[in-house]
Short mmCIF file of C-alpha atoms in Angstrom, two decimals:
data_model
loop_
_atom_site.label_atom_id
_atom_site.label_comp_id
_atom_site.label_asym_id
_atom_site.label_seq_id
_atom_site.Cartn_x
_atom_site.Cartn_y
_atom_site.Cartn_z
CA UNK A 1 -0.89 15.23 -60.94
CA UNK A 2 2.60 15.91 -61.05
CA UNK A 3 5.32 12.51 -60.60
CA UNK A 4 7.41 12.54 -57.73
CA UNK A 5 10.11 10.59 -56.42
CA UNK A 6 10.42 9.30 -52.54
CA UNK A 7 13.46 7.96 -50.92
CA UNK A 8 12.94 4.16 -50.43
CA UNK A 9 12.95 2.42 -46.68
CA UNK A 10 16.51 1.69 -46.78
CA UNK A 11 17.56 5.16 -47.44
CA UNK A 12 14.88 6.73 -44.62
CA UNK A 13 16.84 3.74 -42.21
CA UNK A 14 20.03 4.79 -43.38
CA UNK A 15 19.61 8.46 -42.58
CA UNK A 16 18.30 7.72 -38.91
CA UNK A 17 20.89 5.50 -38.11
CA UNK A 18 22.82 8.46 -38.79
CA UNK A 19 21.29 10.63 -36.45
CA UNK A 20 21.07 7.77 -33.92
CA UNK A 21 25.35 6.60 -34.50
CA UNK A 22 26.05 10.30 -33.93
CA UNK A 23 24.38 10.67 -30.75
CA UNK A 24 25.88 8.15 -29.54
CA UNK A 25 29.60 8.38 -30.40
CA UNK A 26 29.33 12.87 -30.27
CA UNK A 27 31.41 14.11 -27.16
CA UNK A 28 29.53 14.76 -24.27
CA UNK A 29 29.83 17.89 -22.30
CA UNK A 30 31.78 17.31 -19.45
CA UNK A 31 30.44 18.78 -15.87
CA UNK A 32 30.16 17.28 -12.44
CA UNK A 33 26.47 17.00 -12.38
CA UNK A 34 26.00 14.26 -14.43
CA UNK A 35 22.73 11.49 -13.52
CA UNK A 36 22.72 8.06 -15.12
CA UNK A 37 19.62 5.68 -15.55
CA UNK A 38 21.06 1.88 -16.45
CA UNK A 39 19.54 -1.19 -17.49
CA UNK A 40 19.75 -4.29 -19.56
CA UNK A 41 17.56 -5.91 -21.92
CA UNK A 42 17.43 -9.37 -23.92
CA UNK A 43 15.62 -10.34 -27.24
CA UNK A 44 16.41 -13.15 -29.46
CA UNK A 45 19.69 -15.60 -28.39
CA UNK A 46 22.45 -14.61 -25.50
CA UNK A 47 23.38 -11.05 -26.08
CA UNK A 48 21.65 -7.98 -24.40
CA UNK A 49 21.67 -4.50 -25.12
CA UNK A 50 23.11 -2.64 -21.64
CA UNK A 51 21.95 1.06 -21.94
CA UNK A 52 23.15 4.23 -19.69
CA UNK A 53 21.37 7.02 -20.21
CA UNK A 54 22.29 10.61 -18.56
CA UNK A 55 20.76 13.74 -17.70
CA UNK A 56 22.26 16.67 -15.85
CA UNK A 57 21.14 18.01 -12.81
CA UNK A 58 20.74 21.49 -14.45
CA UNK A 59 18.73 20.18 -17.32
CA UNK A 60 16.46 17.93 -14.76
CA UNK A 61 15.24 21.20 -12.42
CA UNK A 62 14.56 23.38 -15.70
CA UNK A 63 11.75 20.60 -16.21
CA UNK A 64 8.16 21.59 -14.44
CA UNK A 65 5.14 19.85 -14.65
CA UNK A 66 6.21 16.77 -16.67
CA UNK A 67 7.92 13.68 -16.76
CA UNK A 68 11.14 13.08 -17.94
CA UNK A 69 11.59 12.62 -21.57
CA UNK A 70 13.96 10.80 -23.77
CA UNK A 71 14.42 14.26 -25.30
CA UNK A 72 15.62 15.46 -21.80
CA UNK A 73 18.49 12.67 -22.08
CA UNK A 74 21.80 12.07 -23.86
CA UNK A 75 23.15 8.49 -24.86
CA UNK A 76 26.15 7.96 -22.63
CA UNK A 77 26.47 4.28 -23.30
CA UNK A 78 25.34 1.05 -25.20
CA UNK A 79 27.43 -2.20 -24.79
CA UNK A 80 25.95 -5.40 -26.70
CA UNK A 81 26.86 -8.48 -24.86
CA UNK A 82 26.96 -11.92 -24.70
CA UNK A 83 27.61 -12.35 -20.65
CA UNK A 84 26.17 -9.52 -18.67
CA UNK A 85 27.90 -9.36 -15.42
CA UNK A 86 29.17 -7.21 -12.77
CA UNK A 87 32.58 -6.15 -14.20
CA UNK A 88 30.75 -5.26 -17.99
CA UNK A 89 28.86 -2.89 -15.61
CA UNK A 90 31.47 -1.52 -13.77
CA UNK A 91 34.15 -1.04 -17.13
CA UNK A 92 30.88 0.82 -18.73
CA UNK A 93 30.73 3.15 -15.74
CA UNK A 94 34.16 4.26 -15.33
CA UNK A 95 34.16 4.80 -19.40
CA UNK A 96 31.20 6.92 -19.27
CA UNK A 97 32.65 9.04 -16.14
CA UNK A 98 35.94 9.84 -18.05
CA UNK A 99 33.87 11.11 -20.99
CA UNK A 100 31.19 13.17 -19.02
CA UNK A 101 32.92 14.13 -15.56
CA UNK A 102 31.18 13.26 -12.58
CA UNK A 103 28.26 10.92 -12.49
CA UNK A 104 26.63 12.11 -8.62
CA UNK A 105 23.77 9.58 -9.09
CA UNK A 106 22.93 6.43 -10.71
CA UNK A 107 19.41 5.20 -10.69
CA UNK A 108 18.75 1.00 -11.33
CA UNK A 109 16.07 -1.16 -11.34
CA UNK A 110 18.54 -2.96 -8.62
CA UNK A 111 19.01 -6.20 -11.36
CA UNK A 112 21.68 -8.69 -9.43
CA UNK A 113 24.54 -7.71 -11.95
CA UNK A 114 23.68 -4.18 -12.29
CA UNK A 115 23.70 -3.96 -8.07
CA UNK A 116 27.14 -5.55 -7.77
CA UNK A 117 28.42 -3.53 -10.89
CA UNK A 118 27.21 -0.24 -9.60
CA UNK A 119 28.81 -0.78 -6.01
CA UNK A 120 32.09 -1.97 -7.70
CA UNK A 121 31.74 1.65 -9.21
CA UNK A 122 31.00 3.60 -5.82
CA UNK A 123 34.60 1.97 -4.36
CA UNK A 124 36.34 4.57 -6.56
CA UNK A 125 33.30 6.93 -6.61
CA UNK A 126 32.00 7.21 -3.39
CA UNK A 127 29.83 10.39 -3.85
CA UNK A 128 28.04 8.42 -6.19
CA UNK A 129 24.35 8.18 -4.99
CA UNK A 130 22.68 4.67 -6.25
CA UNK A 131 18.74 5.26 -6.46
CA UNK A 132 16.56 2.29 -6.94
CA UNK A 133 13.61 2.77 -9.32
CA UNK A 134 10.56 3.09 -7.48
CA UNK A 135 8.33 1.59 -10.73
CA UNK A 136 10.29 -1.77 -9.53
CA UNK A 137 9.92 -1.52 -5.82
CA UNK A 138 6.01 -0.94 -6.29
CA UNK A 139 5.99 -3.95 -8.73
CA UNK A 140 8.12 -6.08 -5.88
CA UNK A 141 5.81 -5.00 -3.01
CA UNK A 142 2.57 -5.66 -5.03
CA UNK A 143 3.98 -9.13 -5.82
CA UNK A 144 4.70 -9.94 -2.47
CA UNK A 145 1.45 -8.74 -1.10
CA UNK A 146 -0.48 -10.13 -3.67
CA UNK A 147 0.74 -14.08 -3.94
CA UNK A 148 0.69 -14.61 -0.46
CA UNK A 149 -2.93 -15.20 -0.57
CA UNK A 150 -4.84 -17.85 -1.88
CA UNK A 151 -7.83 -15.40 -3.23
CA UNK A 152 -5.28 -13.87 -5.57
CA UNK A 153 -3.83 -17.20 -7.08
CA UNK A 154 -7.41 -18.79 -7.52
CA UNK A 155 -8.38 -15.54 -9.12
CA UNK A 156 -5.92 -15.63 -11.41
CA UNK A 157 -6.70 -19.28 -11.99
CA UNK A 158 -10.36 -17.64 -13.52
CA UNK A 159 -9.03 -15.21 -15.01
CA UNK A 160 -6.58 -17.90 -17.29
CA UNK A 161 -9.78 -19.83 -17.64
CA UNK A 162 -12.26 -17.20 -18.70
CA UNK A 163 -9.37 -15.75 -21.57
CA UNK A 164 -9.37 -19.31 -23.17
CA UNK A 165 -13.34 -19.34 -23.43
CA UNK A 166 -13.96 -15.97 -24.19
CA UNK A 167 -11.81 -16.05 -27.27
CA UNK A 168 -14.61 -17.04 -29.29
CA UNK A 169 -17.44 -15.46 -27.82
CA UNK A 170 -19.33 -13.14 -28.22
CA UNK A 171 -17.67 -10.62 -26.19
CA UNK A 172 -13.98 -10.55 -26.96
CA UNK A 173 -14.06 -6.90 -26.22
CA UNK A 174 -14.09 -7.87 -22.48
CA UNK A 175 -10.83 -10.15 -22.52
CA UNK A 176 -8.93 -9.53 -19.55
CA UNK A 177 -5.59 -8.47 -20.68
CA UNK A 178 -2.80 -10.83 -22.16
CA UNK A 179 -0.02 -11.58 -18.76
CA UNK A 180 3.04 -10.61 -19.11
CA UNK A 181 6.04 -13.06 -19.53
CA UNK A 182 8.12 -11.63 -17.22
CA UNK A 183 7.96 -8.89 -14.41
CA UNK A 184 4.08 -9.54 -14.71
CA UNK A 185 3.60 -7.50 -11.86
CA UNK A 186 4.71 -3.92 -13.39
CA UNK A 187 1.59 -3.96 -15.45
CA UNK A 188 -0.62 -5.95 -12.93
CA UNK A 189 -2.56 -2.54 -12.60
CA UNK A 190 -4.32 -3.06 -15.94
CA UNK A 191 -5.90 -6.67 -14.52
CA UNK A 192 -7.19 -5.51 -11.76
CA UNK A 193 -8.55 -2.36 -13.15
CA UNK A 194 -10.45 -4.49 -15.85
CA UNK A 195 -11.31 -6.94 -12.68
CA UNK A 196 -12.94 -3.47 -11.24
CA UNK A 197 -14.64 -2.35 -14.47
CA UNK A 198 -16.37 -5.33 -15.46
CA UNK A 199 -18.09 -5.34 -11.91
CA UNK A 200 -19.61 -2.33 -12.47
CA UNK A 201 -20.87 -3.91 -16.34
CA UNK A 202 -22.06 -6.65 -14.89
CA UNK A 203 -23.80 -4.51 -11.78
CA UNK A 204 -25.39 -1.20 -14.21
CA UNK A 205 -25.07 -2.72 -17.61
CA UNK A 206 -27.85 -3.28 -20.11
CA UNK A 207 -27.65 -5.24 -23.17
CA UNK A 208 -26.94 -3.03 -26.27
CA UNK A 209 -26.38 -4.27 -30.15
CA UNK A 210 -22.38 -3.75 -28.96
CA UNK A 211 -22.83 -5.59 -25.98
CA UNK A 212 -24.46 -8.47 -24.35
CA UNK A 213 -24.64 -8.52 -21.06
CA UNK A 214 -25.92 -11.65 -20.69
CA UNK A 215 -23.23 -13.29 -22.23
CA UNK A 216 -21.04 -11.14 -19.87
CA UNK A 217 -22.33 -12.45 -17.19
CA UNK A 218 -21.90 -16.39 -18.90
CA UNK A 219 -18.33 -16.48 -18.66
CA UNK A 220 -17.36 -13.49 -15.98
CA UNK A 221 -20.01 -14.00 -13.46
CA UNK A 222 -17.75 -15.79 -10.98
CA UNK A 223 -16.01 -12.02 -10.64
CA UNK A 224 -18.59 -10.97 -7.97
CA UNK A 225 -17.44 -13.31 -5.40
CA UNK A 226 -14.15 -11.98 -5.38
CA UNK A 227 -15.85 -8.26 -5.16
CA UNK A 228 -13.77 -7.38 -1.38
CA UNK A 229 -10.65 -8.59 -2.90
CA UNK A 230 -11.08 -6.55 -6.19
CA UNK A 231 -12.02 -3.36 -3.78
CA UNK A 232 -8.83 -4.13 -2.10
CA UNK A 233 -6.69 -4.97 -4.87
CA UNK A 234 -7.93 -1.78 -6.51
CA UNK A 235 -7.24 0.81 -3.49
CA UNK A 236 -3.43 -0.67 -3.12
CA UNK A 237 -3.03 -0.39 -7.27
CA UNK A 238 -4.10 3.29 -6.87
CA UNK A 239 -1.26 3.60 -3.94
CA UNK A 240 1.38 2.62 -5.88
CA UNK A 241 0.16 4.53 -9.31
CA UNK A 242 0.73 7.49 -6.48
CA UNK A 243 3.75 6.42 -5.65
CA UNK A 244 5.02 5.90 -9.25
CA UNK A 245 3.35 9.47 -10.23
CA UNK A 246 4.82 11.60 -7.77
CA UNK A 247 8.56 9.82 -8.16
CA UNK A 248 8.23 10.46 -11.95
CA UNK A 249 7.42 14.20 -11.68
CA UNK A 250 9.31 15.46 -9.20
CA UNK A 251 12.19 12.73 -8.67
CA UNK A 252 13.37 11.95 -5.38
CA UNK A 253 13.82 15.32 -2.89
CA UNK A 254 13.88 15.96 0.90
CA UNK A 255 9.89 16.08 0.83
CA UNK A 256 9.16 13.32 -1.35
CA UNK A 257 7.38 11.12 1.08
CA UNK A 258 5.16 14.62 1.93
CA UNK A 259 4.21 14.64 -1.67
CA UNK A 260 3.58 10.78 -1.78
CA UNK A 261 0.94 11.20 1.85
CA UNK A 262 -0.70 13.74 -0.11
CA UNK A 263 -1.03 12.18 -3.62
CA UNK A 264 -2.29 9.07 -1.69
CA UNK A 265 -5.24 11.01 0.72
CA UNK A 266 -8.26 10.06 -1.55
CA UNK A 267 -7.56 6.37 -1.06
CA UNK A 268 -9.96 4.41 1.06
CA UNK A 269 -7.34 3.20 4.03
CA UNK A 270 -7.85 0.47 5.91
CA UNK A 271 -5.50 -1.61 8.25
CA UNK A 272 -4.19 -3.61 5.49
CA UNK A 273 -4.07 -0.54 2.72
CA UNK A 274 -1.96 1.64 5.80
CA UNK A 275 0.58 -1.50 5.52
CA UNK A 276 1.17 -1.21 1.86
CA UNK A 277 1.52 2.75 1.87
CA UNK A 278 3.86 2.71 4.98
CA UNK A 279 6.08 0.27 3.30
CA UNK A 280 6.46 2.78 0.13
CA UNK A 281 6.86 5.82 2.67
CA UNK A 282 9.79 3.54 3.93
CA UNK A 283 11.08 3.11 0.87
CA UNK A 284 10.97 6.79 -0.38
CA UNK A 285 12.16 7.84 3.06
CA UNK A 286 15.32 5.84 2.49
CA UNK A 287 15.71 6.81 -0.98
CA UNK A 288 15.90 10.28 0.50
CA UNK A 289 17.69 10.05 3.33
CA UNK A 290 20.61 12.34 3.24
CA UNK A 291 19.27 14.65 0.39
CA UNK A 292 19.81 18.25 0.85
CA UNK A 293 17.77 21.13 0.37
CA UNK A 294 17.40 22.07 -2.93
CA UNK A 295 18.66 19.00 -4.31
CA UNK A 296 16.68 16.40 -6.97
CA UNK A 297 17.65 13.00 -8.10
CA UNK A 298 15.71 11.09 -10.95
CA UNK A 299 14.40 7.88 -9.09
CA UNK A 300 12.95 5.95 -11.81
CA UNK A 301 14.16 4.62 -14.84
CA UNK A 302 10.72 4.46 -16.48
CA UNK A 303 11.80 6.51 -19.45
CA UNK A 304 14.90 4.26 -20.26
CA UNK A 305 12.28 1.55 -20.33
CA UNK A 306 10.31 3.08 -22.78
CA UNK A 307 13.14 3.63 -25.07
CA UNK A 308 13.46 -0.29 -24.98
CA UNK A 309 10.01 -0.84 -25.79
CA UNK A 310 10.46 1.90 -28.82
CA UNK A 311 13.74 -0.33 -29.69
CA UNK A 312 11.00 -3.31 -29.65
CA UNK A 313 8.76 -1.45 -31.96
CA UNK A 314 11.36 -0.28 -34.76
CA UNK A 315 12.37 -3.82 -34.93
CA UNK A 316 9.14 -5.66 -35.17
CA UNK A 317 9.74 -9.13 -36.60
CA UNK A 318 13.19 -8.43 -36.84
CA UNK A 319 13.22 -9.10 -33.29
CA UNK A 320 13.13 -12.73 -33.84
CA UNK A 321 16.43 -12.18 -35.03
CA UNK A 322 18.10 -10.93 -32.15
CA UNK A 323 19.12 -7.12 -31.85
CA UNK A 324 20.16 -5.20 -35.46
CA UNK A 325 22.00 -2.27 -36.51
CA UNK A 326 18.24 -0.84 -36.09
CA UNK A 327 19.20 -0.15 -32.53
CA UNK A 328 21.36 3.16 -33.78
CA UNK A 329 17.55 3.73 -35.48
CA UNK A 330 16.33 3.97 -31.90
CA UNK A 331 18.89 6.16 -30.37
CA UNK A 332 17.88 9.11 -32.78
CA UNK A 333 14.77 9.24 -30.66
CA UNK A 334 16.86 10.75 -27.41
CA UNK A 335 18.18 13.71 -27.28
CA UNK A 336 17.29 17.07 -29.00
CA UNK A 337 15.71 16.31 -33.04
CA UNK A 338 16.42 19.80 -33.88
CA UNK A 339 17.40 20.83 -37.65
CA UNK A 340 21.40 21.46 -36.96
CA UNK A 341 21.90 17.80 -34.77
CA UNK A 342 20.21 16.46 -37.80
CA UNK A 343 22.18 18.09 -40.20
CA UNK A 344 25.48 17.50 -38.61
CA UNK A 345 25.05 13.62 -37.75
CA UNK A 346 24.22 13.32 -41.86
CA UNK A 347 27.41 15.44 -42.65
CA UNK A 348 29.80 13.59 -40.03
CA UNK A 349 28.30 9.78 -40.51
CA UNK A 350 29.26 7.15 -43.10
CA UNK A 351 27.87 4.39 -44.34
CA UNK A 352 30.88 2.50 -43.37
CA UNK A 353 30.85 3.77 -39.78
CA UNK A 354 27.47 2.07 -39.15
CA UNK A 355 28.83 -0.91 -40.94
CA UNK A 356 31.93 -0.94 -38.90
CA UNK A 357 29.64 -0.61 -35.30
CA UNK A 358 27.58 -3.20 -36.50
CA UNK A 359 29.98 -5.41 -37.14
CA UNK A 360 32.33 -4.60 -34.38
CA UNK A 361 29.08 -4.58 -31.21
CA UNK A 362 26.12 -6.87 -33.00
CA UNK A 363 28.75 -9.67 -35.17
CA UNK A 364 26.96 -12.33 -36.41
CA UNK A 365 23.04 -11.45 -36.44
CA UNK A 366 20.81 -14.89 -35.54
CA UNK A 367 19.13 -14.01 -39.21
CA UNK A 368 22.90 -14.59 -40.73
CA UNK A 369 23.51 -17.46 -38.80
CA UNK A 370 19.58 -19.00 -40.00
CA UNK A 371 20.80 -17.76 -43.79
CA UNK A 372 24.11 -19.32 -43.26
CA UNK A 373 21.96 -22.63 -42.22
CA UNK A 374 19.68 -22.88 -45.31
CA UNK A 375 22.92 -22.51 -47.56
CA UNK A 376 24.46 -25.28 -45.75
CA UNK A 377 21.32 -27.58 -45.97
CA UNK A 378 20.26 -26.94 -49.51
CA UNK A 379 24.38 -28.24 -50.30
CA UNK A 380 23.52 -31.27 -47.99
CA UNK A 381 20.63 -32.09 -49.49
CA UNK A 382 21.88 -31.89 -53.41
CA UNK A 383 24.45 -34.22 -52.37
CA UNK A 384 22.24 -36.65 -50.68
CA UNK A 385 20.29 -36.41 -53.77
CA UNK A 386 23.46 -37.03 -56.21
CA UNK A 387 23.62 -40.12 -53.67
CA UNK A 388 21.10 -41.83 -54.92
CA UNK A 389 19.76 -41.69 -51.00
CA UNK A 390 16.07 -41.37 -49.97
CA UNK A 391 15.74 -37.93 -48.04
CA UNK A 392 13.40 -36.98 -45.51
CA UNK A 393 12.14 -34.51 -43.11
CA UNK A 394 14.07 -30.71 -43.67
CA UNK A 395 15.93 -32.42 -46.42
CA UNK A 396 12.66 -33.77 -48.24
CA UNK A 397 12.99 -32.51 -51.78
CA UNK A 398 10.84 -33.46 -54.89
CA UNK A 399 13.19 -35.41 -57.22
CA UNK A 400 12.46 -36.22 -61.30
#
């Protein structure tokens, strides 16, 4: 076998924080077609990473049959911060539309700060168009039809319940899935859907050496008397997947709400089902009101959202830290990966340039500051020692 040497983890980090720094800081082309996705998101401590993200309109109709991608994008912006407010928004706006041109449409999750920052913007730029991601308004309607009712919050109640005793069964296949912190209901889909599946185990199943059904039945039993609601719950889940769905592959147009009746058809309707889809075909009807012929605006920021979750990833347990110079790492992921953009972000990008941005936008990382800590107790503690002082606690330290 013949030796060979490969580049160490530093190094591979070092070479994609190249390719990230350079697609961030390279000149953009400048056009009056320009569509930018925004939002904000926090880790560890105060600051939060505020990302724009911008597509043309030429690049966005060459796409058929698919989502956006982060490939499809450019990186227009990326502020760290320790106060996100309405002016930080605003200032980031107007920078990004004197590099690029003409931003014709923004598209938000509708966040407070982000809302009065994007207005702020239209004062000066009133052909701006602000869209309002329909992955959000789903996630807002669902939550306001859902905890109005009392069957929903005692069946989440069980489903609480049945996690902690099922974490030592015999079944932990069948947990229900882990709630989310916060916006819980963007991914309530995936409770309700297990809800819906383990009716029909507990209904058709048979015991197997990978499954006991009778154990099933032990600790999720109580599921069949809320069978209606989960029928319900389930046809409303699939109206808003539709709604989601059509927004993410065609964007918002003059016929959207046509495309949303006829991705929604197969649904069982019933008086209260016709309620939740009218209130979406209000919303898309809105969201397209004034949209010309031939014309397409992104409408959900779904892919900017999954760049945050890939920012999550990269960092791993370096997220207890706060946000690192890892998030240039992540910016190498949008855009085109071809062999030139490589080549010319590790031609063009120092060391010291990533040193100088980290510095400059991320300052004093919450790992520094729990480094800078331990050096300050360890000196505490010898001189406590030196004292002749009994210690205890964080400064406990064995002594001859």
């Amino acid at each position: 076998m013949k030796s060979y040497r490969a580049p160490s983890f530093t190094t591979i980090k070092y070479w994609v924080q190249q390719v990230g720094y350079y697609k961030l800081k390279r000149a953009k082309t400048v056009a009056n077609d320009w569509m930018a996705l925004i939002d904000a998101s926090i880790q560890m401590g105060e600051k939060k990473c505020v990302l724009i993200l911008g597509c043309r309109v030429d690049t966005f109709r060459k796409i058929e049959n698919r989502a956006l991608t982060l490939q499809d994008l450019e990186v227009l912006s990326m502020r760290i911060v320790s106060c996100l407010n309405s002016d930080v928004i605003t200032e980031m706006l107007n920078e990004v539309a004197l590099a690029v041109g003409k931003i014709i449409a923004i598209c938000s999750d509708r966040g407070s700060e982000i809302l009065r920052g994007v207005k702020n913007f239209q004062l000066t730029n009133p052909g701006t168009r602000h869209i309002s991601d329909t992955a959000h308004r789903v996630s807002n309607l669902l939550e306001a039809t859902l905890e109005k009712t009392s069957q929903w919050r005692k069946f989440r109640e069980e489903v609480t319940l049945a996690r902690r005793k099922m974490q030592h069964s015999l079944i932990p296949g069948a947990l229900p899935p882990s709630p989310r912190a916060k916006a819980r209901y963007m991914n309530v889909d995936s409770l309700i859907r297990w809800a819906a599946d383990m009716l029909v185990l507990l209904d058709h199943g048979t015991s197997n050496p990978g499954l006991n059904i009778d154990e099933l039945r032990k600790y999720l039993g109580w599921l069949s008397f809320y069978r209606d609601d989960i029928e319900y719950w389930n046809r409303i889940i699939s109206i808003g997947v539709a709604a989601r769905y059509v927004v993410r592959m065609e964007g918002i147009h003059m016929n959207i709400v046509d495309s949303f009746e006829d991705a929604i058809s197969f649904v069982k309707m019933g008086v209260r089902e016709f309620k939740f889809a009218d209130q979406l075909a209000e919303f898309l009807l809105n969201q397209s009101r004034g949209v010309k012929f031939g014309e397409c605006f992104i409408g959900s920021t779904e892919v900017l959202e999954s760049l945050f979750g890939k920012i999550k990833y990269i960092e791993r347990e370096q997220r207890a830290f706060g946000f690192t110079s890892l998030l240039l790492a992540a910016m190498a992921a949008v855009g085109p990966l071809d062999e030139a953009t490589v080549m010319e972000a590790v031609a063009s990008v120092k060391r010291s340039d990533i040193k100088a941005w980290t510095t400059k936008e991320l300052g004093q990382s919450v790992q520094s500051q729990r480094r800078q800590i331990k050096k300050i107790v360890a000196k505490l503690t010898d001189k406590v020692v030196k004292m002749g002082q009994d210690v205890s606690g964080i400064f406990e330290r064995a002594t001859a």
